[in-house]
Amino acid sequence: MILIIDDDAAVRSSLTFLLKRAGFEPEAVPGPEEALAVVRRMVPQLILMDMNFTLTTTGEEGIQLLKQVKIFQPDVPVILMTAWGSISLAVQGMQAGAFDFVTKPWNNLVLLKSIRTAIELSEQKKELETPLNRLDADNKFHFDKIIGQSAPLMDVLGTVSRIAPTNASVLITGESGTGKELIAEAIHTNSPRAKEPFVKVNLGGLSQSLFESEMFGHKKGAFTDAYIDRTGRFEMANKGTIFLDEIGDLELSCQVKLLRVLQDQTFEVLGDSRPRKVDIRVVSATNRNLREMVAERMFREDLFYRINLITVHLPALRDRKDDIPLLARYFADKQSEINGLPTVRFSSEALTFLQKLPYPGNIRELKNLVERTILVSGKAVLEASDFEGQCLHTTLSAKAEGAPSFEGLTLDELEKQTILQALKTHAGNLSHAAMALGISRAALYRRLEKYDIPVDK
């Protein structure tokens, strides 16, 4: 199968007709999202890829998509196509792994010759491979800290196993509490940088005034309170991986400074004008929609492309319910171990009850609920009623019992009611409510704004 990627329907139709007449089996898609879905599930013989889609005519989108495709299908030959041909763009494409570069309008005979040559060379390369050259992925990758076996989680780990050995920048998306930090650690642990530092930075907690000092470091005397030299996070992460958590909360002024470092991996320590070079892999995470933020000019487009060569989206806990019993047992065993308590078991009704909750706080919320119930109940076998007694979600408890008044509520309405109940239970104390919900205070503030919930600050 030859995969055609072009946003122009006329081009897709023309290439499909040409390839069918030449004896090939073409499949055409309009853009990067559909193309990545194809290369994740099958291996094309060759890819014909446009260089521009919806945003620009610079070819940047095509170069980015080429790099993404090469992560998932490194051995598939790619021929780039563009109406905005230039020597510099051709060089960029070839450096990124393209087999050839064709400008529009193309010559049919020349294009078919290039396609056949690329496929022949690719097949010859495969014939030269021996079984000893192929790695057994099952034995190579380790995900010891990640609990679960549901299909959505396995899809995520499959992607991680393919991208971990590379130096590709990764953007991890998903709701608060879904385990983005654990996935970032798994990427580092299964990479060639595993023995080097893994440095975590919560960008959501950094103010503009502290950003440069925290990230780049400072020399003694660089500003009023700089009494000693400070090593920045980028320097700490040299040769290893830096994890930029909550990158969607970073202020625009700080985004410019961050972009400069990520582009050439050099920075300047405050109070020292000598540029310093670092060798780092960048993994970022956010629970916000960065594409929407780019459209609203709240997030820089160039930084967005810099950090998300590969995107890994983590499913919400409600979308991987098969993992809830495994997670609940894991948290219970850890709690018993930490506090020297006897092993705790769950009744089948208790596990069924837990699987019916929507968990706006995701895994963090489940962990808090299990630990709180164990400590308060003091029982060796936990029943559904034990969790109902500790569950802040009165409306959710009604759902678990099948009360008809709960029917018809949307997920947003469920989340809003859950937050309102938590605020009521904790008398408006935001820190306590956030902790009980299993989300950060910053995440709670975003939800209060989203649902227009007034609070006393």
Phi, psi and omega in degrees: 000136175253125182267125177254128180237109180201137182279352180267115182299324179295321178294317179299316180296316181297315180292321178300314179298315181299314183290322177298317178297331181274002176094010180263167177248096183274152170225126186246136177228156186273343185198181184302318183299314180291324180296316180294327177297324179290311185289343175287331187253346181208167183247106177289159172291322184201157179235128171258116192235126173290156182262344183226141181238272187242339191263314187219178173241025183272345184088359182298321179296318180294319178297317179296315180297321178301315179296321179295315179300320182292338174292316184274325181227074186296337185263356181278124179291141181236131174248122182272145180227136178203150174270357183244056187290144174202156180296318182296322179293320178298317179297316178301316180296317180293322179294329180277357174113008179289149178278321183206171185222123184233134177264151178268145354287144185267160172268121185304314183295318180294317180297314180297323178296317179296319179297312182296319180297315181297318180292318179299315180295322179296318180292323177297321179297320179295321181295332180281343180288148175242162178303333181292340181278347185262130183269143176273105185297329183297328182268346187271329189252147184231127179230052188298327186273354185258120185259128177142161179214016180290158181300317178299322179290321179297325176297317179297314182293328175297318177295316179301319181296331180279325185266339184303317183290353182266179174256013184299139173289142186233135173248120179259122181244161180149164181293164176300138176085010181271353177099032182297323180295322178296322178293320177300317178296321180295321177298315179294314184299328182262017180252167176296348180267010189305327182274357179261174186296146169243107188252123181258136178227125175268097183291336179294337181262006182259124175278165180301322183291332182265347189303306185296317180297317182291317186276321186252345181085172178211159176266153177304131179086003182295330175208180192307313185264013181274082184277337179222165175292147178229132177274128181280166184295324180296319179292323177299326185273003184307132183077351183244218184236136173250131182253111182263092183278150180053045182294337178291346179266001183286134180294151184302319180297326178283332178299322179299315181293322179293317181302318182301321180289317183292331182291312183240003179054041171231153179208169177237130175289138178301128182090001179220113185279358181282119179296142178241140183259139176229153176243102185223155168256139184252123172239125182243163179212149177200153172255010181255162179270098185292329178298317177294322180294324176296316179297327180270006180060032175261349179219135184292132181295320181293325176290322178303314179292331182290325187264347188239049173305317174236132176251131175243117181258125180269130179289151174292157181299327180293343178264001176223056186298334179298339182273348185298314177300319179297315180294317181299316179294322179297313180294323179295315180297319179294319180295319178296319180295316183294320185260006179064035182263158175297157178298135182257139177244164180242138172286160179297326179294324179295317180294322177297318178300314181297325182287345182267352180279145183277341174054072173298334176269001175059220187298323180298321179292317178300316179301312180298319181295315180296312182295318180296318181294319179299313184291322183281320185284321182067020184261154179276332178235119183269133179255169178302322181297330178294320179286325178300322181293331182260348184283125180286344189271088182296321179290328179289324176298321178298322178296316181297331179270355177084025180294132184293335182295343182275343183295143174094350178287139176279169180297321178297320179294322176299314182296317180299315179296323179297316181294316179300319179294320179296318179297320179294316181298324184255023173053038176081003179286109187293321181297315180292320180296317179297317180296317180294325180282345180080027178231164179285162178298320179297320179294324177294319178301318180296322180288325177297320178291319181300317184263007177055047179266115181286141177220156174271115181266000000 
